[in-house]
Structure formats: C-alpha cells, structure tokens
Coordinates of N, CA and C and ligand atoms in Angstrom, one line a residue:
X1 N -2.2 -4.0 -18.2 CA -1.9 -2.8 -17.4 C -3.1 -2.4 -16.6
X2 N -2.9 -2.3 -15.3 CA -4.0 -1.9 -14.4 C -3.9 -0.4 -14.1
X3 N -2.7 0.1 -13.8 CA -2.5 1.5 -13.4 C -1.3 2.1 -14.1
X4 N -1.5 3.3 -14.6 CA -0.4 4.0 -15.2 C -0.4 5.4 -14.7
X5 N 0.7 5.9 -14.3 CA 0.8 7.4 -14.1 C 1.6 7.9 -15.2
X6 N 1.3 9.1 -15.6 CA 2.0 9.8 -16.7 C 2.5 11.2 -16.2
X7 N 3.7 11.3 -15.9 CA 4.3 12.6 -15.5 C 3.6 13.3 -14.4
X8 N 3.3 12.6 -13.3 CA 2.5 13.4 -12.3 C 3.4 14.2 -11.4
X9 N 2.9 15.4 -11.0 CA 3.6 16.3 -10.2 C 2.7 16.7 -9.0
X10 N 3.3 16.8 -7.8 CA 2.6 17.3 -6.7 C 3.5 18.2 -5.9
X11 N 3.2 19.5 -5.7 CA 4.0 20.4 -4.9 C 3.4 20.8 -3.6
X12 N 4.2 21.1 -2.7 CA 3.8 21.8 -1.4 C 4.5 23.1 -1.4
X13 N 3.9 24.2 -1.7 CA 4.5 25.5 -1.8 C 5.7 25.4 -2.9
X14 N 6.9 25.7 -2.4 CA 8.0 25.7 -3.3 C 8.6 24.3 -3.5
X15 N 8.2 23.3 -2.7 CA 8.8 22.0 -2.7 C 8.0 21.1 -3.7
X16 N 8.8 20.5 -4.7 CA 8.2 19.6 -5.6 C 8.3 18.2 -5.0
X17 N 7.3 17.7 -4.4 CA 7.4 16.5 -3.6 C 7.3 15.3 -4.6
X18 N 6.6 15.4 -5.6 CA 6.5 14.3 -6.7 C 6.7 15.0 -8.0
X19 N 7.8 14.6 -8.7 CA 8.3 15.4 -9.9 C 8.3 14.5 -11.1
X20 N 7.2 14.7 -12.0 CA 7.2 14.1 -13.3 C 7.4 12.5 -13.2
X21 N 6.6 11.9 -12.3 CA 6.7 10.5 -12.1 C 5.7 9.7 -13.0
X22 N 6.3 8.8 -13.8 CA 5.5 7.9 -14.6 C 5.8 6.4 -14.3
X23 N 4.8 5.7 -13.9 CA 5.0 4.2 -13.7 C 3.9 3.4 -14.3
X24 N 4.1 2.2 -14.6 CA 3.1 1.3 -15.1 C 3.1 0.1 -14.2
X25 N 1.9 -0.3 -13.7 CA 1.7 -1.4 -12.9 C 0.8 -2.4 -13.6
X26 N 1.3 -3.6 -13.8 CA 0.5 -4.7 -14.5 C -0.4 -5.4 -13.5
X27 N -1.5 -5.9 -14.1 CA -2.5 -6.7 -13.3 C -1.7 -7.9 -12.6
X28 N -2.0 -8.1 -11.4 CA -1.4 -9.3 -10.7 C 0.0 -9.1 -10.2
X29 N 0.6 -7.9 -10.3 CA 1.9 -7.7 -9.9 C 2.0 -7.2 -8.4
X30 N 3.1 -7.5 -7.8 CA 3.4 -6.8 -6.5 C 4.5 -5.8 -7.0
X31 N 4.2 -4.5 -6.9 CA 5.0 -3.4 -7.4 C 5.6 -2.6 -6.2
X32 N 6.9 -2.6 -6.0 CA 7.4 -1.9 -4.9 C 7.8 -0.4 -5.2
X33 N 7.7 0.5 -4.3 CA 8.2 1.8 -4.4 C 9.2 2.0 -3.2
X34 N 10.4 2.3 -3.6 CA 11.4 2.5 -2.5 C 12.1 3.9 -2.7
X35 N 12.9 4.3 -1.7 CA 13.6 5.5 -1.8 C 13.8 6.1 -0.5
X36 N 14.8 6.9 -0.3 CA 15.1 7.5 1.0 C 14.0 8.2 1.6
X37 N 14.0 8.5 2.9 CA 13.0 9.3 3.6 C 12.8 10.6 2.9
X38 N 11.5 11.0 2.7 CA 11.3 12.3 2.1 C 11.3 12.3 0.6
X39 N 11.5 11.1 0.0 CA 11.6 11.0 -1.4 C 10.4 11.3 -2.2
X40 N 9.2 11.2 -1.5 CA 7.9 11.5 -2.2 C 7.1 10.2 -2.3
X41 N 7.4 9.2 -1.7 CA 6.7 7.9 -1.8 C 5.3 8.0 -1.4
X42 N 5.1 8.5 -0.1 CA 3.7 8.6 0.4 C 2.9 9.6 -0.4
X43 N 3.5 10.7 -0.7 CA 2.8 11.7 -1.5 C 2.4 11.1 -2.9
X44 N 3.2 10.3 -3.5 CA 2.9 9.7 -4.7 C 1.7 8.8 -4.5
X45 N 1.7 8.0 -3.5 CA 0.6 7.1 -3.2 C -0.7 7.8 -3.0
X46 N -0.6 9.0 -2.3 CA -1.8 9.8 -2.0 C -2.3 10.4 -3.3
X47 N -1.5 10.6 -4.4 CA -2.0 11.0 -5.7 C -2.7 9.9 -6.4
X48 N -2.3 8.7 -6.2 CA -3.0 7.5 -6.8 C -4.3 7.2 -6.1
X49 N -4.3 7.4 -4.8 CA -5.5 7.0 -4.0 C -6.6 8.2 -3.9
X50 N -6.3 9.3 -4.5 CA -7.3 10.4 -4.5 C -7.2 11.4 -3.4
X51 N -6.2 11.2 -2.5 CA -6.1 12.1 -1.3 C -5.5 13.4 -1.8
X52 N -4.7 13.4 -2.8 CA -4.2 14.6 -3.5 C -4.5 14.6 -4.9
X53 N -4.7 15.7 -5.5 CA -4.9 15.8 -7.0 C -3.6 16.4 -7.5
X54 N -2.9 15.6 -8.4 CA -1.6 16.1 -8.9 C -1.9 17.3 -9.8
X55 N -0.9 18.3 -9.8 CA -1.1 19.5 -10.6 C -0.9 19.2 -12.1
X56 N -0.1 18.2 -12.3 CA 0.3 17.8 -13.7 C 0.2 16.3 -13.9
X57 N 0.0 15.9 -15.1 CA 0.1 14.5 -15.4 C -1.3 13.8 -15.3
X58 N -1.2 12.5 -15.5 CA -2.5 11.7 -15.6 C -2.3 10.5 -14.6
X59 N -3.4 10.0 -14.1 CA -3.5 8.8 -13.3 C -4.5 7.9 -14.0
X60 N -4.1 6.8 -14.7 CA -5.0 6.0 -15.5 C -5.2 4.7 -14.8
X61 N -6.4 4.4 -14.5 CA -6.7 3.1 -13.8 C -7.8 2.4 -14.6
X62 N -7.5 1.2 -15.1 CA -8.4 0.5 -16.0 C -8.9 1.4 -17.1
X63 N -7.9 2.0 -17.8 CA -8.1 2.8 -19.0 C -9.0 4.1 -18.7
X64 N -9.1 4.4 -17.5 CA -9.9 5.7 -17.2 C -9.1 6.7 -16.4
X65 N -9.1 7.9 -16.8 CA -8.4 8.9 -16.0 C -9.1 9.2 -14.7
X66 N -8.4 8.9 -13.6 CA -9.1 9.0 -12.3 C -8.5 10.2 -11.5
X67 N -7.8 11.0 -12.1 CA -7.0 12.1 -11.4 C -7.9 12.9 -10.5
X68 N -9.1 13.2 -10.9 CA -10.0 14.1 -10.2 C -11.0 13.4 -9.3
X69 N -10.9 12.1 -9.1 CA -11.9 11.4 -8.3 C -11.4 11.5 -6.8
X70 N -12.4 11.4 -5.9 CA -12.2 11.4 -4.5 C -11.8 10.0 -4.0
X71 N -11.2 9.9 -2.8 CA -10.9 8.6 -2.2 C -12.1 7.7 -2.2
X72 N -13.2 8.2 -1.9 CA -14.4 7.3 -1.8 C -14.8 6.8 -3.2
X73 N -14.8 7.7 -4.2 CA -15.0 7.3 -5.5 C -14.0 6.2 -6.0
X74 N -12.8 6.4 -5.6 CA -11.7 5.4 -6.0 C -11.9 4.1 -5.3
X75 N -12.4 4.2 -4.1 CA -12.6 3.0 -3.3 C -13.7 2.2 -4.0
X76 N -14.7 2.9 -4.5 CA -15.8 2.2 -5.2 C -15.3 1.6 -6.6
X77 N -14.3 2.2 -7.1 CA -13.7 1.7 -8.4 C -12.7 0.6 -8.2
X78 N -12.4 0.3 -6.9 CA -11.5 -0.8 -6.6 C -10.1 -0.5 -6.1
X79 N -9.9 0.7 -5.6 CA -8.6 1.1 -5.1 C -8.7 1.2 -3.5
X80 N -7.9 0.4 -2.8 CA -7.9 0.5 -1.4 C -6.5 0.8 -0.9
X81 N -6.4 1.4 0.3 CA -5.1 1.7 0.8 C -5.0 1.5 2.3
X82 N -3.8 1.3 2.8 CA -3.5 1.3 4.2 C -2.7 2.6 4.5
X83 N -2.6 2.9 5.8 CA -1.8 4.1 6.1 C -0.6 3.8 6.9
X84 N 0.4 4.7 6.7 CA 1.7 4.4 7.4 C 1.5 4.3 8.9
X85 N 0.6 5.2 9.4 CA 0.2 5.1 10.8 C -1.1 4.4 10.8
X86 N -1.1 3.2 11.4 CA -2.3 2.4 11.4 C -3.5 3.1 12.0
X87 N -4.6 3.1 11.3 CA -5.9 3.7 11.9 C -6.9 2.6 12.1
X88 N -7.5 2.6 13.3 CA -8.6 1.7 13.5 C -9.5 2.4 14.5
X89 N -10.7 1.7 14.7 CA -11.5 2.2 15.8 C -11.1 1.6 17.1
X90 N -10.4 2.3 18.0 CA -9.7 1.6 19.1 C -10.7 1.0 20.1
X91 N -11.9 1.5 20.2 CA -12.8 0.9 21.2 C -13.6 -0.2 20.7
X92 N -13.6 -0.5 19.4 CA -14.3 -1.6 18.8 C -13.5 -2.9 18.8
X93 N -14.1 -4.0 18.8 CA -13.4 -5.3 18.7 C -12.7 -5.4 17.3
X94 N -11.7 -6.2 17.2 CA -11.1 -6.4 15.9 C -12.1 -6.8 14.8
X95 N -13.0 -7.7 15.2 CA -14.0 -8.2 14.2 C -14.9 -7.0 13.8
X96 N -15.3 -6.3 14.7 CA -16.2 -5.1 14.4 C -15.6 -4.1 13.5
X97 N -14.3 -3.9 13.7 CA -13.5 -3.0 12.8 C -13.6 -3.5 11.4
X98 N -13.5 -4.8 11.2 CA -13.6 -5.3 9.8 C -15.1 -5.2 9.3
X99 N -16.0 -5.5 10.2 CA -17.4 -5.5 9.9 C -17.8 -4.1 9.4
X100 N -17.3 -3.1 10.1 CA -17.6 -1.7 9.6 C -17.1 -1.5 8.2
X101 N -15.9 -2.0 7.9 CA -15.4 -1.8 6.6 C -16.2 -2.6 5.5
X102 N -16.7 -3.8 5.9 CA -17.5 -4.5 5.0 C -18.8 -3.8 4.7
X103 N -19.4 -3.3 5.8 CA -20.7 -2.6 5.6 C -20.6 -1.3 4.8
X104 N -19.6 -0.5 5.1 CA -19.5 0.8 4.4 C -18.7 0.7 3.1
X105 N -17.8 -0.3 2.9 CA -17.0 -0.3 1.7 C -17.2 -1.5 0.8
X106 N -17.8 -2.6 1.4 CA -17.8 -3.8 0.7 C -19.1 -4.1 -0.1
X107 N -19.1 -5.2 -0.8 CA -20.3 -5.5 -1.6 C -21.2 -6.5 -0.9
X108 N -20.7 -7.2 0.1 CA -21.5 -8.2 0.8 C -22.4 -7.5 1.8
X109 N -23.6 -7.3 1.5 CA -24.6 -6.6 2.4 C -25.4 -7.6 3.2
X110 N -25.5 -8.9 2.7 CA -26.4 -9.8 3.3 C -25.9 -10.3 4.7
X111 N -24.6 -10.6 4.7 CA -24.1 -11.2 6.0 C -22.7 -10.6 6.3
X112 N -22.6 -9.3 6.7 CA -21.3 -8.7 6.9 C -20.4 -9.4 7.9
X113 N -21.1 -10.0 8.9 CA -20.3 -10.7 10.0 C -19.6 -11.9 9.4
X114 N -20.3 -12.6 8.6 CA -19.7 -13.8 8.0 C -18.5 -13.4 7.1
X115 N -18.7 -12.4 6.3 CA -17.6 -11.9 5.4 C -16.4 -11.4 6.3
X116 N -16.7 -10.7 7.3 CA -15.7 -10.1 8.2 C -14.8 -11.3 8.8
X117 N -15.5 -12.3 9.2 CA -14.8 -13.5 9.8 C -14.0 -14.2 8.8
X118 N -14.5 -14.3 7.5 CA -13.7 -14.9 6.4 C -12.4 -14.1 6.2
X119 N -12.6 -12.8 6.2 CA -11.4 -11.9 6.0 C -10.4 -12.1 7.1
X120 N -10.9 -12.1 8.3 CA -10.0 -12.3 9.5 C -9.2 -13.6 9.4
X121 N -9.9 -14.7 8.9 CA -9.3 -16.0 8.7 C -8.3 -15.9 7.6
X122 N -8.6 -15.2 6.6 CA -7.7 -15.1 5.4 C -6.4 -14.4 5.8
X123 N -6.5 -13.4 6.6 CA -5.2 -12.7 7.1 C -4.6 -13.4 8.2
X124 N -5.1 -14.6 8.6 CA -4.5 -15.4 9.7 C -4.4 -14.6 11.0
X125 N -5.5 -13.9 11.3 CA -5.5 -13.1 12.5 C -5.2 -14.0 13.7
X126 N -4.1 -13.7 14.4 CA -3.5 -14.7 15.3 C -4.1 -14.8 16.7
X127 N -5.0 -13.9 17.1 CA -5.6 -13.9 18.4 C -7.1 -13.8 18.3
X128 N -7.9 -13.9 19.4 CA -9.3 -13.8 19.3 C -9.8 -12.6 18.5
X129 N -10.8 -12.8 17.7 CA -11.3 -11.7 16.9 C -12.1 -10.7 17.7
X130 N -12.4 -11.1 19.0 CA -13.2 -10.2 19.9 C -12.3 -9.2 20.7
X131 N -11.0 -9.3 20.5 CA -10.2 -8.4 21.3 C -10.4 -7.0 20.8
X132 N -10.5 -6.1 21.8 CA -10.7 -4.6 21.5 C -9.4 -4.1 20.8
X133 N -9.6 -3.4 19.8 CA -8.5 -3.0 18.9 C -7.4 -2.3 19.6
X134 N -7.7 -1.5 20.6 CA -6.6 -0.7 21.3 C -5.7 -1.6 22.0
X135 N -6.0 -2.9 22.2 CA -5.1 -3.8 22.9 C -4.3 -4.6 22.0
X136 N -4.4 -4.4 20.7 CA -3.6 -5.2 19.7 C -2.2 -4.7 19.6
X137 N -1.3 -5.6 19.3 CA 0.1 -5.2 19.1 C 0.3 -4.9 17.6
X138 N 1.5 -4.4 17.2 CA 1.7 -3.9 15.9 C 1.4 -5.0 14.8
X139 N 1.9 -6.2 15.0 CA 1.7 -7.2 14.0 C 0.2 -7.5 13.8
X140 N -0.5 -7.6 15.0 CA -2.0 -7.8 14.9 C -2.7 -6.7 14.2
X141 N -2.3 -5.5 14.5 CA -2.9 -4.3 13.9 C -2.7 -4.3 12.4
X142 N -1.5 -4.7 12.0 CA -1.2 -4.7 10.5 C -2.1 -5.7 9.8
X143 N -2.4 -6.8 10.5 CA -3.3 -7.8 9.8 C -4.7 -7.3 9.8
X144 N -5.1 -6.7 10.9 CA -6.4 -6.1 10.9 C -6.6 -5.0 9.8
X145 N -5.6 -4.2 9.7 CA -5.6 -3.2 8.6 C -5.7 -3.8 7.2
X146 N -5.0 -4.9 7.0 CA -5.2 -5.6 5.7 C -6.6 -6.2 5.5
X147 N -7.1 -6.8 6.6 CA -8.5 -7.3 6.5 C -9.5 -6.2 6.2
X148 N -9.3 -5.1 6.8 CA -10.2 -3.9 6.5 C -10.1 -3.4 5.1
X149 N -8.8 -3.4 4.6 CA -8.6 -2.9 3.2 C -9.3 -3.9 2.2
X150 N -9.1 -5.2 2.5 CA -9.7 -6.2 1.6 C -11.2 -6.3 1.7
X151 N -11.8 -5.8 2.7 CA -13.2 -5.7 2.9 C -13.9 -5.0 1.8
X152 N -13.1 -4.0 1.1 CA -13.7 -3.2 0.1 C -13.6 -3.9 -1.3
X153 N -13.1 -5.1 -1.3 CA -12.9 -5.9 -2.6 C -12.1 -5.1 -3.6
X154 N -10.9 -4.7 -3.2 CA -10.1 -3.9 -4.1 C -9.5 -4.7 -5.3
X155 N -9.3 -4.1 -6.4 CA -8.5 -4.6 -7.5 C -7.0 -4.2 -7.3
X156 N -6.9 -3.0 -6.7 CA -5.5 -2.5 -6.4 C -5.5 -2.1 -5.0
X157 N -4.4 -2.7 -4.3 CA -4.2 -2.4 -2.9 C -2.9 -1.6 -2.7
X158 N -3.0 -0.5 -2.0 CA -1.8 0.4 -1.8 C -1.4 0.2 -0.4
X159 N -0.2 -0.2 -0.2 CA 0.3 -0.5 1.2 C 1.5 0.5 1.5
X160 N 1.3 1.3 2.5 CA 2.4 2.2 2.9 C 3.1 1.7 4.2
X161 N 4.3 1.2 4.0 CA 5.2 0.7 5.0 C 4.5 -0.2 6.0
X162 N 3.9 -1.3 5.4 CA 3.1 -2.3 6.2 C 4.1 -3.1 7.0
X163 N 5.3 -3.3 6.6 CA 6.2 -4.1 7.4 C 6.9 -3.4 8.5
X164 N 6.8 -2.0 8.5 CA 7.5 -1.3 9.5 C 7.0 -1.7 10.9
X165 N 7.9 -1.9 11.8 CA 7.5 -2.3 13.2 C 7.4 -3.7 13.4
X166 N 7.5 -4.5 12.4 CA 7.4 -6.0 12.6 C 8.8 -6.5 13.0
X167 N 8.9 -7.5 13.8 CA 10.2 -8.1 14.1 C 10.7 -9.0 13.0
X168 N 12.0 -9.2 12.9 CA 12.5 -10.1 11.8 C 11.8 -11.4 11.8
X169 N 11.4 -11.9 13.0 CA 10.8 -13.2 13.1 C 9.3 -13.2 12.5
X170 N 8.7 -12.0 12.5 CA 7.3 -11.9 12.0 C 7.3 -11.7 10.5
X171 N 8.4 -11.4 9.9 CA 8.5 -10.9 8.5 C 8.1 -12.0 7.5
X172 N 8.7 -13.2 7.6 CA 8.3 -14.3 6.6 C 6.9 -14.5 6.4
X173 N 6.1 -14.7 7.6 CA 4.7 -14.9 7.5 C 4.0 -13.8 6.8
X174 N 4.5 -12.5 7.1 CA 3.8 -11.4 6.5 C 4.0 -11.3 5.0
X175 N 5.3 -11.6 4.6 CA 5.6 -11.7 3.2 C 4.7 -12.7 2.5
X176 N 4.5 -13.8 3.2 CA 3.7 -14.9 2.7 C 2.2 -14.4 2.5
X177 N 1.7 -13.6 3.5 CA 0.4 -13.1 3.4 C 0.2 -12.2 2.2
X178 N 1.1 -11.3 2.0 CA 1.1 -10.3 0.9 C 1.0 -11.1 -0.4
X179 N 1.8 -12.2 -0.5 CA 1.7 -13.0 -1.7 C 0.4 -13.7 -1.9
X180 N -0.2 -14.1 -0.8 CA -1.5 -14.8 -0.9 C -2.6 -13.8 -1.3
X181 N -2.4 -12.6 -0.9 CA -3.4 -11.5 -1.3 C -3.3 -11.3 -2.8
X182 N -2.1 -11.3 -3.3 CA -1.8 -11.2 -4.7 C -2.4 -12.4 -5.5
X183 N -2.2 -13.6 -5.0 CA -2.6 -14.8 -5.6 C -4.2 -14.9 -5.6
X184 N -4.8 -14.1 -4.7 CA -6.2 -14.0 -4.6 C -6.8 -13.2 -5.7
X185 N -5.9 -12.5 -6.4 CA -6.3 -11.6 -7.6 C -6.2 -10.1 -7.4
X186 N -5.5 -9.7 -6.3 CA -5.4 -8.3 -6.0 C -4.0 -7.8 -6.4
X187 N -3.9 -6.8 -7.2 CA -2.7 -6.2 -7.6 C -2.2 -5.3 -6.4
X188 N -0.9 -5.2 -6.1 CA -0.5 -4.5 -4.9 C 0.7 -3.6 -5.2
X189 N 0.6 -2.4 -4.7 CA 1.7 -1.5 -4.7 C 2.2 -1.3 -3.2
X190 N 3.4 -1.6 -3.0 CA 4.0 -1.5 -1.6 C 5.1 -0.4 -1.6
X191 N 5.0 0.5 -0.6 CA 6.1 1.4 -0.2 C 6.7 0.7 1.0
X192 N 8.0 0.6 0.9 CA 8.6 -0.2 2.0 C 10.1 0.2 2.3
X193 N 10.5 0.3 3.5 CA 11.9 0.5 3.9 C 12.6 -0.8 4.2
X194 N 11.8 -1.8 4.6 CA 12.4 -3.1 4.9 C 12.8 -3.8 3.6
X195 N 14.1 -3.8 3.3 CA 14.6 -4.3 2.0 C 14.3 -5.8 1.8
X196 N 14.3 -6.6 2.9 CA 14.1 -8.0 2.8 C 12.6 -8.2 2.3
X197 N 11.7 -7.4 2.8 CA 10.3 -7.5 2.3 C 10.2 -7.2 0.8
X198 N 10.9 -6.1 0.4 CA 10.9 -5.7 -1.0 C 11.5 -6.7 -1.9
X199 N 12.7 -7.2 -1.5 CA 13.4 -8.1 -2.4 C 12.7 -9.5 -2.5
X200 N 12.0 -9.9 -1.5 CA 11.4 -11.2 -1.5 C 9.9 -11.2 -2.0
X201 N 9.3 -10.0 -2.1 CA 7.9 -10.0 -2.5 C 7.7 -9.3 -3.9
X202 N 8.5 -8.4 -4.2 CA 8.1 -7.6 -5.4 C 8.5 -8.2 -6.8
X203 N 7.6 -8.0 -7.7 CA 8.0 -8.4 -9.1 C 8.8 -7.3 -9.8
X204 N 8.4 -6.1 -9.5 CA 9.1 -4.9 -10.1 C 9.2 -3.8 -9.1
X205 N 10.1 -2.9 -9.2 CA 10.3 -1.8 -8.3 C 10.6 -0.5 -9.0
X206 N 10.1 0.6 -8.4 CA 10.4 1.9 -8.9 C 11.2 2.6 -7.7
X207 N 12.2 3.3 -8.0 CA 13.0 4.0 -7.0 C 12.8 5.5 -7.1
X208 N 12.3 6.2 -6.1 CA 12.2 7.6 -6.0 C 13.3 8.3 -5.2
X209 N 13.7 9.4 -5.7 CA 14.7 10.2 -4.9 C 14.4 11.7 -5.2
X210 N 14.3 12.5 -4.1 CA 13.9 13.9 -4.3 C 12.8 14.1 -5.2
X211 N 11.7 13.2 -5.1 CA 10.5 13.4 -5.9 C 10.5 12.8 -7.3
X212 N 11.7 12.5 -7.8 CA 11.8 12.0 -9.1 C 12.1 10.5 -9.2
X213 N 11.6 9.8 -10.2 CA 11.9 8.4 -10.4 C 13.3 8.3 -11.0
X214 N 14.2 7.5 -10.3 CA 15.5 7.4 -10.8 C 15.8 6.0 -11.4
X215 N 14.9 5.1 -11.1 CA 15.0 3.7 -11.7 C 13.7 3.0 -11.6
X216 N 13.6 2.0 -12.5 CA 12.4 1.1 -12.5 C 12.9 -0.2 -13.1
X217 N 12.5 -1.3 -12.4 CA 12.9 -2.6 -13.0 C 12.7 -3.8 -12.1
X218 N 13.2 -4.9 -12.4 CA 13.1 -6.1 -11.6 C 14.0 -5.9 -10.4
X219 N 13.8 -6.8 -9.4 CA 14.7 -6.8 -8.2 C 16.1 -6.8 -8.6
X220 N 16.5 -7.7 -9.5 CA 17.9 -7.9 -9.9 C 18.4 -6.6 -10.5
X221 N 17.6 -6.0 -11.4 CA 18.0 -4.8 -12.1 C 18.3 -3.6 -11.1
X222 N 17.4 -3.5 -10.1 CA 17.5 -2.4 -9.2 C 18.7 -2.6 -8.2
X223 N 18.9 -3.9 -7.8 CA 20.0 -4.2 -6.9 C 21.3 -3.7 -7.5
X224 N 21.4 -3.9 -8.8 CA 22.7 -3.6 -9.5 C 22.8 -2.2 -10.1
X225 N 21.8 -1.4 -9.8 CA 21.8 0.0 -10.4 C 22.6 1.0 -9.6
X226 N 23.7 1.5 -10.2 CA 24.5 2.4 -9.5 C 23.8 3.7 -9.0
X227 N 22.9 4.2 -9.7 CA 22.1 5.4 -9.2 C 21.4 5.1 -7.9
X228 N 20.9 3.9 -7.8 CA 20.1 3.5 -6.6 C 21.0 3.4 -5.5
X229 N 22.2 2.8 -5.7 CA 23.2 2.6 -4.6 C 23.6 4.0 -4.1
X230 N 23.8 4.9 -5.0 CA 24.2 6.3 -4.7 C 23.1 7.0 -3.8
X231 N 21.9 6.8 -4.2 CA 20.8 7.4 -3.5 C 20.7 6.9 -2.0
X232 N 21.0 5.6 -1.9 CA 20.9 5.0 -0.6 C 22.2 5.2 0.3
X233 N 23.3 5.4 -0.3 CA 24.6 5.4 0.4 C 24.5 6.4 1.6
X234 N 24.0 7.6 1.3 CA 23.9 8.6 2.4 C 23.2 8.0 3.6
X235 N 22.0 7.4 3.3 CA 21.2 6.8 4.4 C 21.9 5.7 5.1
X236 N 22.5 4.8 4.4 CA 23.2 3.7 5.0 C 24.2 4.2 6.0
X237 N 24.9 5.2 5.6 CA 26.0 5.7 6.5 C 25.4 6.3 7.8
X238 N 24.2 6.9 7.7 CA 23.5 7.5 8.8 C 23.1 6.4 9.8
X239 N 22.6 5.2 9.3 CA 22.1 4.2 10.2 C 23.2 3.3 10.8
Ligands
ADP1 N1 1.3 17.8 3.7 C1 2.6 18.3 3.4 N2 2.9 19.6 3.4 C2 4.1 20.0 3.2 N3 5.2 19.2 2.8 C3 4.9 17.9 2.8 C4 3.6 17.4 3.0 N4 3.7 16.0 2.9 C5 4.9 15.7 2.6 N5 5.7 16.9 2.5 C6 7.1 16.9 2.1 O1 7.2 16.3 0.8 C7 8.4 15.5 0.7 C8 8.0 14.1 0.4 O2 7.3 13.5 1.6 P1 6.7 12.1 1.6 O3 5.9 11.8 0.4 O4 6.1 11.9 2.9 O5 8.1 11.2 1.5 P2 8.4 9.6 1.8 O6 7.0 9.0 2.0 O7 9.1 9.1 0.6 O8 9.2 9.6 3.1 C9 9.1 15.7 2.0 O9 10.1 16.7 1.8 C10 8.0 16.1 3.0 O10 8.5 16.9 4.0
MG2 MG1 6.2 7.9 3.7

C-alpha cells in the first residue's frame, strides 16, 4: 500500500465537495478516479497533493499521515501532480521548462540539462525540444507536463484529465506512455473522462458521485456496477 485515504471530507461553505472518501492505492498500480462533472474528483486530488487540507479524515502516504503538509513538502516526499489546465512557462523552450523542474524539484543537480533531455526522450516528445512552449499543441503540452512532473522523481503521480483534448488517434500512444511511466516504478492516480483511457490503462477504479465514493473495483467490476451506470446515465443523455 502506497497511499490510503480514510474518510476524508472537504467542504466549500455549505457544499460537501468530498464526502467521507476512503481509497487504497497499491504500489505500482494505475488507479483511476471517475465520476460525473462536479463529483469532487479534482477536489479529492487536491486533498492528496496538499493544495487543500481535508477537515476530516486521514491521508496516509508510505505509512505517514501527510494531511497537514504543503504541496512543496509533498513534492519532496515523492508526490507530483499535473493540472487539468496545463501550466507551463510559455516564453521558455520546452526543454527549459523541464530543466526548471529538474533544478527546483529534482535530485539531479550535477547536470540538469542532461536529465531534462532524458525525460523529454522518455515521454517521446515529438518535436524539437527547443520549441517555445507557447507554440506547442495540446498533445505536445501534455507530454511536456508529464516530463516536468517526472523531473521531481515522484513515487506517486497524480494526473488530472491528462487525456482531455487529445484526438482518438493520439490516445493509444498516450496510454502506452502512461503504462511505461508505471513500469518505470511510478504509481499513478488518474482522473479521467475519456473512458477508453480508463478502461485500457487502469488496474482499479474508484467512482465518485456528489462527493461520495459509490464504487471501487477492477475495470470489469465497475463496468457491471448498476450504481455506476445510474450515475452516468444522466450525463450520457446530455451528450
Ligand atoms: N474552490 C472552490 N470553491 C467553491 N466550490 C468549489 C471549488 N472547487 C470546486 N468546487 C465545487 O465542488 C464540487 C466538486 O468540484 P470538482 O472537485 O472540481 O469536481 P470534478 O473534478 O469531479 O468535476 C463542484 O460542485 C464544484 O463546483
Ligand atoms: Mg475536475
């Protein structure tokens, strides 16, 4: 077990955005979190990454309660995250974006340029590493974002809707990359709306609805869970 949450709660005024959520993520897993829009997925991830402190419950990482630690402290302990809205330094080159992450978040102080290049190769960055970040397309930005997150040598990587905005043609390579990151020794939690991504990459899945966990299990178990279908039915009709 790498990460465990025990009954965590996060409210915004009268709204309970995350309600009594307990999950267990094992080392080496790709763990998916799904649920309709507004279900509390991003808020949950923010509780795990230290951006929010839950009012109730525990967040246990490597047998230590990390609930009151800051994002920077958690980064040093080995938790990295990406954002639903991709953030980069738009005026720097792609490579320099990663170099900054290596210098400020990584352990490789001797040769950050070499490390940054290795990471760009690892994520199969598809165009010149010298391109200025503001000129990158979505798929290129996603890979850059992953390289920057990996620069901090995480044990646990939190990905918020990384597949959003990718074309169906770009998806298989991206799923393959996520699996390679896992095989590299990084445990991964993914929030995702793209079901193909979830079904093909996740070992286990938790489903949130109105802030609460309504199911947890393998892909097969979740697919056949009537509560999950019910939660999604409303959404499916809308789309
Ligand atoms: N900073 C915030 N202030 C107030 N309400 C918020 C805030 N962030 C999220 N919420 C609300 O909390 C609920 C869960 O949001 P979120 O975690 O973003 O859901 P998801 O990522 O599953 O779409 C939503 O009702 C959302 O409007
Ligand atoms: Mg979200």
